[in-house]
Coordinates of C-alpha atoms and ligand atoms in Angstrom, one line a residue:
M1 CA 116.1 264.0 125.8
C2 CA 115.1 263.7 122.2
G3 CA 117.6 263.1 119.4
I4 CA 118.4 265.4 116.5
V5 CA 120.3 264.6 113.4
G6 CA 120.8 266.5 110.2
C7 CA 123.0 266.3 107.0
I8 CA 123.9 268.3 104.0
G9 CA 125.5 266.2 101.2
N10 CA 124.9 263.2 99.0
G11 CA 123.0 260.5 100.8
A12 CA 121.6 262.9 103.4
V13 CA 118.6 260.7 104.2
E14 CA 120.7 257.6 104.7
V15 CA 122.9 259.5 107.2
V16 CA 119.8 260.8 109.0
V17 CA 118.3 257.3 109.3
E18 CA 121.6 255.9 110.5
G19 CA 121.8 258.6 113.1
L20 CA 118.3 258.2 114.3
K21 CA 118.9 254.5 114.9
R22 CA 121.9 255.4 117.0
L23 CA 120.1 258.2 118.8
E24 CA 117.0 256.3 119.7
Y25 CA 118.3 255.6 123.2
R26 CA 117.8 259.4 123.8
G27 CA 114.1 259.2 123.3
Y28 CA 111.8 256.8 121.4
D29 CA 108.2 257.9 121.5
S30 CA 108.0 259.0 117.9
V31 CA 110.2 259.6 114.9
G32 CA 110.3 261.9 111.9
I33 CA 112.4 263.0 108.9
A34 CA 112.2 266.1 106.6
A35 CA 114.1 266.3 103.3
L36 CA 114.4 268.8 100.6
S37 CA 113.5 267.3 97.3
K38 CA 112.9 269.2 94.0
N39 CA 112.5 272.5 95.9
R40 CA 109.8 271.1 98.2
L41 CA 110.1 269.9 101.7
K42 CA 108.8 266.4 102.3
V43 CA 108.0 265.4 105.9
V44 CA 107.4 261.8 107.1
K45 CA 106.7 261.2 110.8
D46 CA 104.8 258.9 113.1
A47 CA 104.4 257.9 116.7
I48 CA 106.4 254.6 116.4
K49 CA 109.9 253.4 117.0
V50 CA 112.6 253.8 114.2
E51 CA 112.5 250.2 113.2
Q52 CA 108.8 250.2 112.6
F53 CA 109.0 253.5 110.9
L54 CA 111.5 252.2 108.3
K55 CA 109.3 249.2 107.6
R56 CA 106.1 251.4 107.3
Y57 CA 107.4 254.2 105.1
D58 CA 109.1 254.1 101.8
L59 CA 111.9 256.7 101.9
S60 CA 113.2 255.9 98.4
E61 CA 111.3 258.9 97.0
I62 CA 113.7 261.2 99.0
S63 CA 116.8 259.1 98.9
D64 CA 118.5 261.4 96.4
T65 CA 118.1 264.5 98.5
R66 CA 121.2 266.5 99.7
L67 CA 119.5 268.1 102.7
A68 CA 117.6 266.3 105.5
I69 CA 116.9 266.5 109.2
G70 CA 115.4 263.9 111.6
H71 CA 114.2 263.5 115.2
T72 CA 113.4 260.9 117.8
R73 CA 111.0 262.3 120.4
W74 CA 110.6 261.9 124.2
A75 CA 107.3 263.7 124.8
T76 CA 107.2 266.7 127.0
H77 CA 104.4 268.9 125.7
G78 CA 101.5 267.0 124.1
I79 CA 100.8 263.3 124.0
V80 CA 102.7 260.8 121.9
S81 CA 101.0 261.2 118.5
E82 CA 101.8 261.8 114.8
E83 CA 100.8 265.5 115.0
N84 CA 103.1 266.0 117.9
A85 CA 106.0 264.2 116.4
H86 CA 108.8 266.3 114.8
P87 CA 109.6 267.8 112.3
H88 CA 107.1 270.7 112.6
S89 CA 106.2 272.9 109.7
D90 CA 105.2 276.6 109.3
C91 CA 101.8 277.5 107.8
K92 CA 102.9 277.1 104.2
G93 CA 105.1 274.1 104.7
R94 CA 108.2 276.0 103.5
I95 CA 110.1 275.9 106.8
V96 CA 110.5 272.9 109.0
L97 CA 112.4 272.3 112.3
V98 CA 113.2 269.8 114.9
H99 CA 113.8 270.7 118.6
N100 CA 115.1 269.3 121.8
G101 CA 114.4 271.2 125.1
I102 CA 111.4 272.9 126.7
I103 CA 110.0 276.3 125.8
E104 CA 108.7 277.8 129.0
N105 CA 106.7 280.7 127.6
H106 CA 104.7 278.5 125.2
H107 CA 101.2 279.5 126.5
E108 CA 101.9 283.2 125.8
L109 CA 103.5 282.4 122.4
R110 CA 100.6 280.2 121.4
E111 CA 98.1 282.9 122.1
R112 CA 100.1 285.5 120.3
L113 CA 100.6 283.3 117.2
L114 CA 96.9 282.3 117.1
K115 CA 95.9 286.0 117.2
R116 CA 98.1 286.7 114.3
G117 CA 96.4 284.0 112.2
H118 CA 98.9 281.1 112.3
R119 CA 97.5 277.6 111.8
L120 CA 98.8 275.4 114.7
R121 CA 98.4 271.7 114.2
S122 CA 100.0 270.2 117.3
D123 CA 100.1 270.7 121.1
T124 CA 103.8 271.0 121.2
D125 CA 105.9 274.0 122.3
T126 CA 108.2 273.2 119.3
E127 CA 105.6 274.0 116.6
L128 CA 105.5 277.6 118.0
I129 CA 109.1 278.1 117.1
V130 CA 108.7 277.3 113.5
H131 CA 105.9 279.9 113.2
L132 CA 108.1 282.5 114.9
V133 CA 110.8 281.7 112.3
E134 CA 108.2 282.0 109.6
E135 CA 107.2 285.5 110.8
N136 CA 110.8 286.7 110.7
Y137 CA 111.8 285.0 107.4
K138 CA 112.6 287.5 104.7
G139 CA 115.0 285.3 102.6
D140 CA 117.7 284.9 105.3
L141 CA 117.0 281.8 107.4
L142 CA 119.9 282.4 109.9
E143 CA 118.6 285.9 110.6
A144 CA 115.0 284.6 111.0
V145 CA 116.1 281.9 113.5
R146 CA 118.3 284.3 115.3
V147 CA 115.5 286.8 115.8
A148 CA 112.9 284.1 116.6
V149 CA 115.0 282.6 119.4
G150 CA 115.1 286.0 121.1
S151 CA 111.4 285.5 122.0
L152 CA 112.0 282.1 123.6
V153 CA 112.3 281.4 127.3
G154 CA 113.6 278.0 128.1
S155 CA 116.1 275.5 126.5
F156 CA 116.5 274.5 122.9
A157 CA 118.6 272.8 120.3
L158 CA 117.1 273.5 116.9
A159 CA 117.8 272.3 113.4
V160 CA 115.8 274.3 110.8
I161 CA 115.6 273.9 107.0
C162 CA 113.7 275.9 104.3
A163 CA 112.5 274.9 100.9
D164 CA 114.3 277.9 99.3
K165 CA 118.0 276.8 99.7
E166 CA 120.3 274.0 100.5
E167 CA 121.2 275.2 104.0
M168 CA 120.5 274.2 107.6
V169 CA 120.4 276.6 110.5
L170 CA 121.1 275.5 114.1
A171 CA 120.5 277.3 117.4
K172 CA 121.4 276.2 120.9
R173 CA 120.6 277.2 124.4
M174 CA 121.1 274.7 127.3
S175 CA 120.6 271.7 125.2
P176 CA 123.5 269.9 123.4
L177 CA 124.1 270.4 119.7
V178 CA 127.2 269.6 117.6
I179 CA 128.3 270.0 114.0
G180 CA 130.2 267.2 112.4
I181 CA 132.6 267.7 109.6
G182 CA 132.8 264.9 107.0
D183 CA 134.3 264.4 103.6
G184 CA 132.2 266.7 101.4
M185 CA 129.4 266.6 104.0
I186 CA 128.3 268.5 107.0
F187 CA 126.3 267.0 109.8
A188 CA 124.4 268.2 112.8
A189 CA 123.4 266.1 115.9
S190 CA 122.4 266.4 119.5
D191 CA 125.0 263.7 120.4
V192 CA 128.2 262.7 118.7
V193 CA 127.2 259.0 118.9
A194 CA 124.8 259.6 116.0
L195 CA 127.7 260.4 113.7
L196 CA 130.6 258.3 114.8
E197 CA 130.3 256.2 111.7
R198 CA 130.8 259.3 109.6
T199 CA 133.3 261.5 111.4
K200 CA 135.4 262.1 114.4
R201 CA 135.7 265.8 113.8
F202 CA 133.2 268.0 115.6
L203 CA 132.5 271.6 116.4
F204 CA 130.7 272.0 119.7
L205 CA 128.2 274.9 119.7
E206 CA 127.9 276.9 122.9
D207 CA 124.8 278.4 124.5
G208 CA 123.6 281.4 122.5
D209 CA 125.1 280.2 119.3
C210 CA 123.3 280.2 115.9
A211 CA 124.9 278.5 113.0
R212 CA 124.4 278.3 109.2
L213 CA 125.6 275.2 107.5
I214 CA 125.9 275.2 103.7
P215 CA 127.7 272.8 101.4
K216 CA 130.8 275.0 101.3
G217 CA 131.1 275.8 105.0
I218 CA 129.9 276.8 108.4
Q219 CA 129.1 280.2 109.9
V220 CA 128.6 280.6 113.7
V221 CA 127.1 283.8 115.1
D222 CA 126.1 285.0 118.6
S223 CA 122.3 285.0 118.6
E224 CA 122.0 288.3 120.5
S225 CA 124.5 290.5 118.7
G226 CA 124.5 288.6 115.3
R227 CA 128.3 288.9 115.4
E228 CA 130.4 286.0 114.1
V229 CA 132.1 283.8 116.7
E230 CA 134.9 281.2 116.3
R231 CA 134.4 277.6 117.5
R232 CA 137.2 275.1 117.5
V233 CA 137.1 271.8 115.7
E234 CA 137.7 268.9 118.1
T235 CA 138.4 265.2 117.5
V236 CA 136.5 262.7 119.6
V237 CA 138.2 259.5 120.7
W238 CA 135.2 257.1 120.8
N239 CA 134.9 254.5 118.0
V240 CA 131.8 253.4 116.3
E241 CA 132.3 249.8 117.7
D242 CA 132.0 251.2 121.2
A243 CA 128.4 252.2 120.2
E244 CA 127.5 248.7 118.8
K245 CA 126.0 245.7 120.5
E246 CA 128.8 243.4 119.3
G247 CA 126.7 240.2 119.4
Y248 CA 125.0 240.9 122.8
P249 CA 121.1 241.0 122.7
H250 CA 121.1 244.3 124.5
F251 CA 123.4 247.2 125.1
M252 CA 122.8 246.9 128.8
L253 CA 124.1 243.3 128.9
K254 CA 127.1 244.3 126.9
E255 CA 127.8 247.2 129.2
I256 CA 127.5 245.1 132.3
Y257 CA 130.1 242.7 130.9
E258 CA 132.3 245.7 129.8
Q259 CA 132.8 246.7 133.4
P260 CA 136.2 245.1 134.1
R261 CA 137.6 246.8 131.0
A262 CA 135.9 250.2 131.8
L263 CA 137.4 250.0 135.3
Q264 CA 140.8 249.0 134.1
Q265 CA 140.8 252.1 131.8
T266 CA 139.4 254.4 134.3
I267 CA 141.6 253.3 137.2
G268 CA 144.7 253.3 134.9
A269 CA 143.9 256.9 134.0
H270 CA 143.9 258.0 137.6
I271 CA 146.3 255.8 139.5
D272 CA 149.9 255.2 138.4
G273 CA 150.4 251.5 139.2
A274 CA 154.2 251.8 139.2
N275 CA 154.4 254.1 142.2
L276 CA 150.8 253.9 143.4
S277 CA 150.3 257.7 143.0
F278 CA 147.2 259.6 142.0
R279 CA 147.9 261.1 138.6
Q280 CA 146.0 264.4 138.9
A281 CA 147.5 265.1 142.3
N282 CA 148.6 268.7 141.5
E283 CA 145.3 269.8 140.0
V284 CA 143.3 268.3 142.8
E285 CA 145.5 269.8 145.5
Q286 CA 145.2 273.2 143.8
L287 CA 141.4 272.9 143.7
F288 CA 141.1 271.7 147.3
E289 CA 143.6 274.3 148.7
G290 CA 141.9 276.0 151.7
V291 CA 138.6 274.2 151.1
R292 CA 136.4 273.3 154.0
K293 CA 133.4 271.7 152.5
V294 CA 132.3 269.4 149.6
S295 CA 128.9 269.5 148.2
F296 CA 127.9 266.4 146.1
V297 CA 125.3 266.7 143.5
A298 CA 123.9 264.4 140.8
C299 CA 120.7 262.6 139.6
G300 CA 119.6 258.9 139.6
T301 CA 122.5 256.4 139.5
A302 CA 125.1 259.1 139.6
Y303 CA 123.5 260.4 142.8
H304 CA 124.1 256.9 144.3
A305 CA 127.7 257.3 143.4
C306 CA 127.7 260.6 145.3
V307 CA 126.2 258.8 148.3
V308 CA 129.2 256.4 148.2
G309 CA 131.4 259.5 147.8
S310 CA 130.0 261.1 150.9
Y311 CA 130.9 257.9 152.9
L312 CA 134.4 258.1 151.5
L313 CA 134.7 261.7 152.5
R314 CA 133.7 260.8 156.1
D315 CA 136.1 257.9 156.3
F316 CA 139.1 259.5 154.7
T317 CA 138.9 263.3 155.3
R318 CA 137.9 265.8 157.9
L319 CA 135.9 267.9 155.4
D320 CA 132.3 269.0 156.0
Y321 CA 129.9 267.8 153.3
S322 CA 126.3 267.9 151.8
C323 CA 124.9 265.4 149.3
D324 CA 121.8 266.4 147.3
V325 CA 119.8 265.1 144.3
A326 CA 120.3 267.8 141.8
S327 CA 116.6 268.2 141.1
E328 CA 116.1 269.5 144.7
F329 CA 119.4 271.4 144.9
R330 CA 118.1 274.8 143.6
Y331 CA 115.1 275.0 146.0
A332 CA 117.2 275.0 149.1
P333 CA 120.9 275.0 148.2
P334 CA 123.4 274.2 150.9
P335 CA 125.8 276.9 151.9
L336 CA 128.2 277.5 149.0
D337 CA 131.2 279.8 148.9
E338 CA 134.7 280.0 147.7
K339 CA 135.8 277.4 150.3
T340 CA 133.4 274.8 148.9
V341 CA 134.1 272.3 146.1
L342 CA 131.0 271.1 144.4
I343 CA 131.4 267.6 143.1
A344 CA 129.0 267.0 140.2
V345 CA 128.8 263.4 138.9
S346 CA 127.2 262.7 135.6
Q347 CA 127.7 260.0 132.9
S348 CA 126.4 262.3 130.1
G349 CA 127.4 265.7 131.4
E350 CA 124.2 267.0 130.0
T351 CA 121.7 266.3 132.8
A352 CA 119.7 269.6 133.1
D353 CA 119.3 269.5 136.9
T354 CA 123.0 268.7 137.5
L355 CA 124.0 271.5 135.2
A356 CA 121.6 274.0 137.0
A357 CA 123.2 273.1 140.3
V358 CA 126.7 273.6 138.8
R359 CA 125.7 277.1 137.5
L360 CA 124.3 278.1 140.8
A361 CA 127.4 276.9 142.7
K362 CA 129.6 278.9 140.3
E363 CA 127.4 282.0 140.8
R364 CA 128.2 281.6 144.5
S365 CA 131.9 281.3 143.9
A366 CA 132.2 277.6 144.7
R367 CA 134.8 275.5 142.8
V368 CA 133.5 272.8 140.6
L369 CA 134.9 269.3 140.2
A370 CA 133.1 267.1 137.6
V371 CA 133.2 263.3 137.4
C372 CA 132.1 262.7 133.8
N373 CA 132.2 260.2 131.0
V374 CA 131.8 262.6 128.0
R375 CA 134.8 264.8 127.3
T376 CA 132.9 267.2 125.1
S377 CA 129.9 267.7 127.4
T378 CA 128.5 270.9 128.9
L379 CA 129.4 269.8 132.4
V380 CA 133.1 269.4 131.5
R381 CA 133.0 272.9 129.9
L382 CA 131.6 274.4 133.1
A383 CA 133.8 272.6 135.6
D384 CA 137.1 273.9 137.0
L385 CA 138.5 270.4 136.9
T386 CA 137.2 267.1 135.6
L387 CA 138.1 263.6 136.6
F388 CA 137.0 261.4 133.7
T389 CA 135.4 258.0 133.8
L390 CA 136.7 256.1 130.8
A391 CA 133.7 253.8 130.4
G392 CA 133.2 254.5 126.7
P393 CA 129.7 255.4 125.4
E394 CA 126.9 254.1 127.5
I395 CA 123.9 253.4 125.4
G396 CA 121.6 251.3 127.6
V397 CA 119.2 253.6 129.5
A398 CA 120.1 251.8 132.7
S399 CA 123.4 253.0 133.8
T400 CA 125.9 250.2 134.7
K401 CA 129.5 250.6 133.6
A402 CA 129.3 254.4 134.1
Y403 CA 128.3 253.8 137.7
T404 CA 131.1 251.5 138.7
S405 CA 133.6 253.8 136.9
Q406 CA 132.2 256.7 138.9
L407 CA 132.8 254.8 142.1
A408 CA 136.3 254.0 141.0
V409 CA 137.1 257.7 140.3
L410 CA 135.6 258.8 143.7
C411 CA 137.7 256.1 145.5
A412 CA 140.8 257.3 143.7
L413 CA 140.1 261.0 144.5
F414 CA 139.4 260.4 148.2
S415 CA 142.4 258.0 148.5
H416 CA 144.5 261.0 147.5
L417 CA 142.7 263.5 149.7
A418 CA 143.3 261.2 152.6
T419 CA 147.0 261.9 152.2
F420 CA 146.5 265.7 151.8
A421 CA 147.7 267.8 154.7
G422 CA 145.0 269.6 156.6
I423 CA 142.2 267.5 154.9
G424 CA 143.2 263.8 155.0
L425 CA 142.7 261.6 158.0
D426 CA 145.2 258.8 157.4
K427 CA 147.8 258.6 154.7
R428 CA 148.2 254.8 155.1
D429 CA 144.5 254.3 154.5
G430 CA 144.6 256.3 151.3
E431 CA 147.5 254.1 150.0
L432 CA 145.7 250.9 150.9
L433 CA 142.6 252.1 149.0
R434 CA 144.7 252.9 145.9
K435 CA 146.3 249.4 146.1
G436 CA 142.8 247.8 146.4
L437 CA 141.6 249.8 143.4
L438 CA 144.2 248.3 141.2
G439 CA 142.7 244.9 141.8
L440 CA 139.1 246.0 141.4
P441 CA 138.7 245.2 137.6
M442 CA 139.7 241.5 138.4
R443 CA 137.3 241.4 141.4
V444 CA 134.4 242.7 139.3
R445 CA 135.2 240.1 136.7
Q446 CA 135.0 237.4 139.4
A447 CA 131.7 238.9 140.6
L448 CA 130.3 238.7 137.1
E449 CA 131.4 235.0 136.7
A450 CA 129.9 234.1 140.1
A451 CA 126.6 235.8 139.3
E452 CA 125.9 234.2 135.9
E453 CA 124.3 230.9 137.0
V454 CA 122.8 232.0 140.3
T455 CA 121.0 235.1 138.8
D456 CA 119.4 232.7 136.2
R457 CA 117.9 230.7 139.1
I458 CA 116.9 233.7 141.2
S459 CA 115.3 235.5 138.2
K460 CA 113.2 232.4 137.3
E461 CA 112.0 232.1 140.9
F462 CA 111.1 235.8 141.4
F463 CA 110.3 237.4 138.0
R464 CA 106.6 237.4 138.8
S465 CA 107.0 239.2 142.1
Q466 CA 105.1 242.4 142.5
T467 CA 107.6 244.2 144.7
F468 CA 111.1 243.9 146.2
L469 CA 112.9 245.4 149.2
Y470 CA 116.6 246.1 149.0
L471 CA 118.6 246.6 152.2
G472 CA 122.1 247.7 152.9
R473 CA 124.1 249.8 155.4
K474 CA 127.0 252.3 155.2
Y475 CA 128.7 252.0 151.8
N476 CA 126.1 249.5 150.6
F477 CA 123.3 251.8 151.7
A478 CA 123.8 253.3 148.2
T479 CA 123.9 249.7 146.7
A480 CA 120.5 249.0 148.1
Y481 CA 119.1 252.2 146.3
E482 CA 121.0 251.4 143.1
G483 CA 119.8 247.8 143.1
A484 CA 116.2 248.9 143.5
L485 CA 116.5 251.6 140.8
K486 CA 118.0 249.1 138.3
L487 CA 115.1 246.7 138.9
K488 CA 112.3 249.2 138.7
E489 CA 113.5 251.1 135.7
I490 CA 113.8 248.1 133.4
S491 CA 111.4 245.5 134.8
Y492 CA 108.6 247.9 136.0
I493 CA 108.5 245.9 139.3
H494 CA 108.1 248.2 142.3
A495 CA 111.3 248.1 144.3
E496 CA 112.4 250.1 147.4
G497 CA 115.9 250.7 148.5
Y498 CA 116.3 251.2 152.3
G499 CA 119.0 251.7 154.8
A500 CA 118.7 248.4 156.8
G501 CA 118.6 250.3 160.1
E502 CA 115.4 252.0 158.9
M503 CA 113.6 248.7 158.4
K504 CA 112.1 248.6 161.9
H505 CA 110.8 252.1 161.4
G506 CA 108.2 251.0 158.8
P507 CA 109.1 248.7 155.9
I508 CA 109.2 245.6 158.0
A509 CA 105.4 245.8 158.0
L510 CA 105.5 244.7 154.4
V511 CA 107.5 241.5 155.0
Q512 CA 105.6 238.3 154.3
P513 CA 106.2 235.0 152.5
D514 CA 105.7 236.5 149.0
Y515 CA 107.7 239.7 149.6
P516 CA 111.4 239.1 148.6
T517 CA 114.1 241.1 150.3
V518 CA 117.6 241.6 148.7
A519 CA 120.1 242.1 151.5
I520 CA 123.7 243.1 151.0
V521 CA 125.5 241.3 153.8
V522 CA 129.2 241.3 153.1
R523 CA 132.2 241.1 155.5
D524 CA 132.5 244.8 156.4
S525 CA 132.1 246.9 159.5
V526 CA 128.2 246.5 159.5
Y527 CA 128.2 242.8 158.8
E528 CA 126.7 241.8 162.2
K529 CA 124.0 244.4 162.0
M530 CA 123.0 243.2 158.5
L531 CA 122.8 239.6 159.8
S532 CA 120.4 240.8 162.5
N533 CA 118.2 242.4 159.9
V534 CA 118.2 239.2 157.9
E535 CA 117.2 237.2 161.0
E536 CA 114.3 239.6 161.6
I537 CA 113.0 239.1 158.1
K538 CA 113.4 235.3 158.3
A539 CA 111.5 235.4 161.6
R540 CA 108.6 236.8 159.6
K541 CA 108.9 234.2 156.8
G542 CA 110.2 236.7 154.2
P543 CA 112.3 235.2 151.5
V544 CA 115.9 236.7 151.5
I545 CA 118.3 236.9 148.6
A546 CA 121.7 237.9 149.9
V547 CA 124.7 239.5 148.3
S548 CA 127.4 238.0 150.4
S549 CA 131.2 237.7 150.5
V550 CA 132.5 234.3 149.3
N551 CA 132.2 231.2 151.5
D552 CA 130.0 232.8 154.1
E553 CA 128.3 229.8 155.7
K554 CA 126.3 231.9 158.2
V555 CA 124.7 233.9 155.4
K556 CA 124.1 230.7 153.4
R557 CA 122.2 229.1 156.3
L558 CA 120.1 232.1 156.9
T559 CA 119.0 233.0 153.4
N560 CA 117.1 231.5 150.5
F561 CA 119.6 232.5 147.7
I562 CA 123.1 234.0 147.8
M563 CA 125.0 235.9 145.2
E564 CA 128.6 235.7 146.2
V565 CA 131.1 238.5 145.5
P566 CA 134.9 238.4 146.2
E567 CA 136.2 240.1 149.3
V568 CA 137.5 243.6 148.8
S569 CA 138.1 246.5 151.2
E570 CA 135.0 248.2 152.6
P571 CA 134.9 251.2 150.3
L572 CA 135.2 249.0 147.2
Y573 CA 132.3 246.7 148.1
P574 CA 129.6 248.9 146.3
A575 CA 131.4 248.3 143.0
V576 CA 131.4 244.5 143.3
C577 CA 128.0 244.2 145.1
V578 CA 126.1 246.1 142.4
V579 CA 127.3 243.6 139.7
P580 CA 125.0 240.7 140.6
L581 CA 122.1 243.2 141.2
Q582 CA 122.5 244.6 137.6
L583 CA 122.5 241.1 136.2
L584 CA 119.5 240.1 138.2
S585 CA 117.5 243.1 137.1
Y586 CA 118.5 242.5 133.5
K587 CA 117.4 238.8 133.7
I588 CA 114.1 239.5 135.5
A589 CA 113.3 242.3 133.0
T590 CA 114.0 240.0 130.0
L591 CA 111.9 237.2 131.5
R592 CA 109.0 239.7 131.8
G593 CA 109.5 240.6 128.1
C594 CA 110.5 244.2 128.8
D595 CA 112.5 246.3 126.3
V596 CA 115.6 246.5 128.4
D597 CA 117.5 249.2 126.4
K598 CA 114.4 251.4 125.9
P599 CA 112.3 251.2 129.1
R600 CA 108.9 252.8 128.9
N601 CA 108.8 256.6 129.6
L602 CA 112.5 256.9 130.1
A603 CA 115.3 258.4 128.0
K604 CA 119.1 258.1 128.5
S605 CA 119.8 261.7 129.3
V606 CA 117.4 264.0 131.1
T607 CA 118.3 267.2 129.4
V608 CA 115.1 269.0 130.5
E609 CA 114.2 270.1 134.1
Ligands
M6R1 O1 123.9 261.3 132.6 P1 123.7 261.3 134.1 O2 124.7 260.4 134.8 O3 123.7 262.7 134.7 O4 122.3 260.7 134.3 C1 121.7 260.7 135.6 C2 120.5 259.9 135.6 O5 119.5 260.3 134.7 C3 120.8 258.4 135.3 O6 121.7 257.9 136.1 C4 119.5 257.5 135.4 O7 119.1 257.5 136.7 C5 119.7 256.2 134.8 N1 118.6 255.8 134.0 C6 119.8 255.1 135.9 O8 120.1 253.8 135.4

């Protein structure tokens, strides 16, 4: 969840600073840099954000260095403080390292190192690693790191440097780490986004790899055997502009407005508009051959996409299913066997709980289908087949364009499974859904235009509210949860998503004149039932903000505010209904003065359990 960046070559500190700015969305409690200058390691770190750090510290003293590493932290072990910020140093300050991940046997290691006389200065698990490296260092840093990681239980991506040489050593286990190849420069980073300005050519380390980077080249070895291994150089397709704000005040707002384009690209990649066919038909049919059950798994927003997926499955196929948040999956996994397809949905492809669920499913012989936005991610490497979302890099912590793209991919998938003999329920329904999908980017654009002015008014009216209730049914059951999650994560207002039918089983007790309810009441199969729920809230004088289909006079009369969305077929409503809710959350959060792209306590990818 933290960010790592490193560089060997002229201007190393500049590259690291640039990378840290780009990586801050992965964790932003503290920041630090270490550089080799005149045979000494200089470490500068603090518990502040990158921008303040660059104002407070003068880095000119190390600007001519050719070796530097840097880190932005999301605290796991130890409070947010300068001592706990990375890089961490060994006893003599000759070796320093930065780390992403969690070391599970840290208690035992701490005791052992203290007994052996090491001076520990922080409460972190990371610092223990650098002392283990120190114990094993006899002039060969790669060897010292390789032996040290053998004592670690847990996950790590490490970048280590030593005052003796111009080299950097990396190690990886269940936490992403890449090597970038530039012109006369070599880079390391936990995320390609850090380096897009410098290179498109990357080498992706695998679990168990240790690597030595020197100005003249790269050596990768297996950490257990010490034997050399080959890793392919791959070219990434993302551009640096994709990871810039391009005039928008926040990435989140830019990404909300990018949705029509992201959908256009994603849908175009899966549906051939000329003959309305599903492009990956053969691979999907092969994967689903003889399958009886689908198990959906994901976290957060991606889980809400899975909930929509589970409704698609019920409407379009005769398959059995389960749908779990990945963080609970391993405690009581559903039945998994060779006749199960596990559908894992993830923007980043690096979410630790989702990956753990995938590994477990593979152990039990299930087939794995990933829906993912990052081609080079761990999830994609683990999956038997991936259906990509083509949303481009999503930097805002709150997921927006990745979500609607995930919904589009799931609609495309089930529109095809609907036509698949033995699985599908109705070929015609599948075709109609594919047709509707082709028009979705335009509908989402219309939803955005319609939401602009009304979300201004609603946000001004309600931004001081303490709490919100979000209600929806069937496909928009997931929209209610997603709307509530968007609001709470960026505005810190308590918000609850509920299936509207559950309202009478408890939440209705909360309804009163200062308790706003957001109800998703569109012209679908549960429209009348949603209207009844709205009546019940109005009868108790609760203010209602509705997401409604265009020109719905009934809903207009019944509610205080409406956010209109264009009419689409029922399974496509979640993708248009979520749009005004994203915009509303964004505007409420900015009116409250919240840092929308870096909400407190959060990080973009949850790469630890
Ligand atoms: O990268 P992933 O899609 O696997 O991430 C899953 C969740 O961590 C993510 O959706 C999170 O809930 C977002 N902050 C929601 O906006």
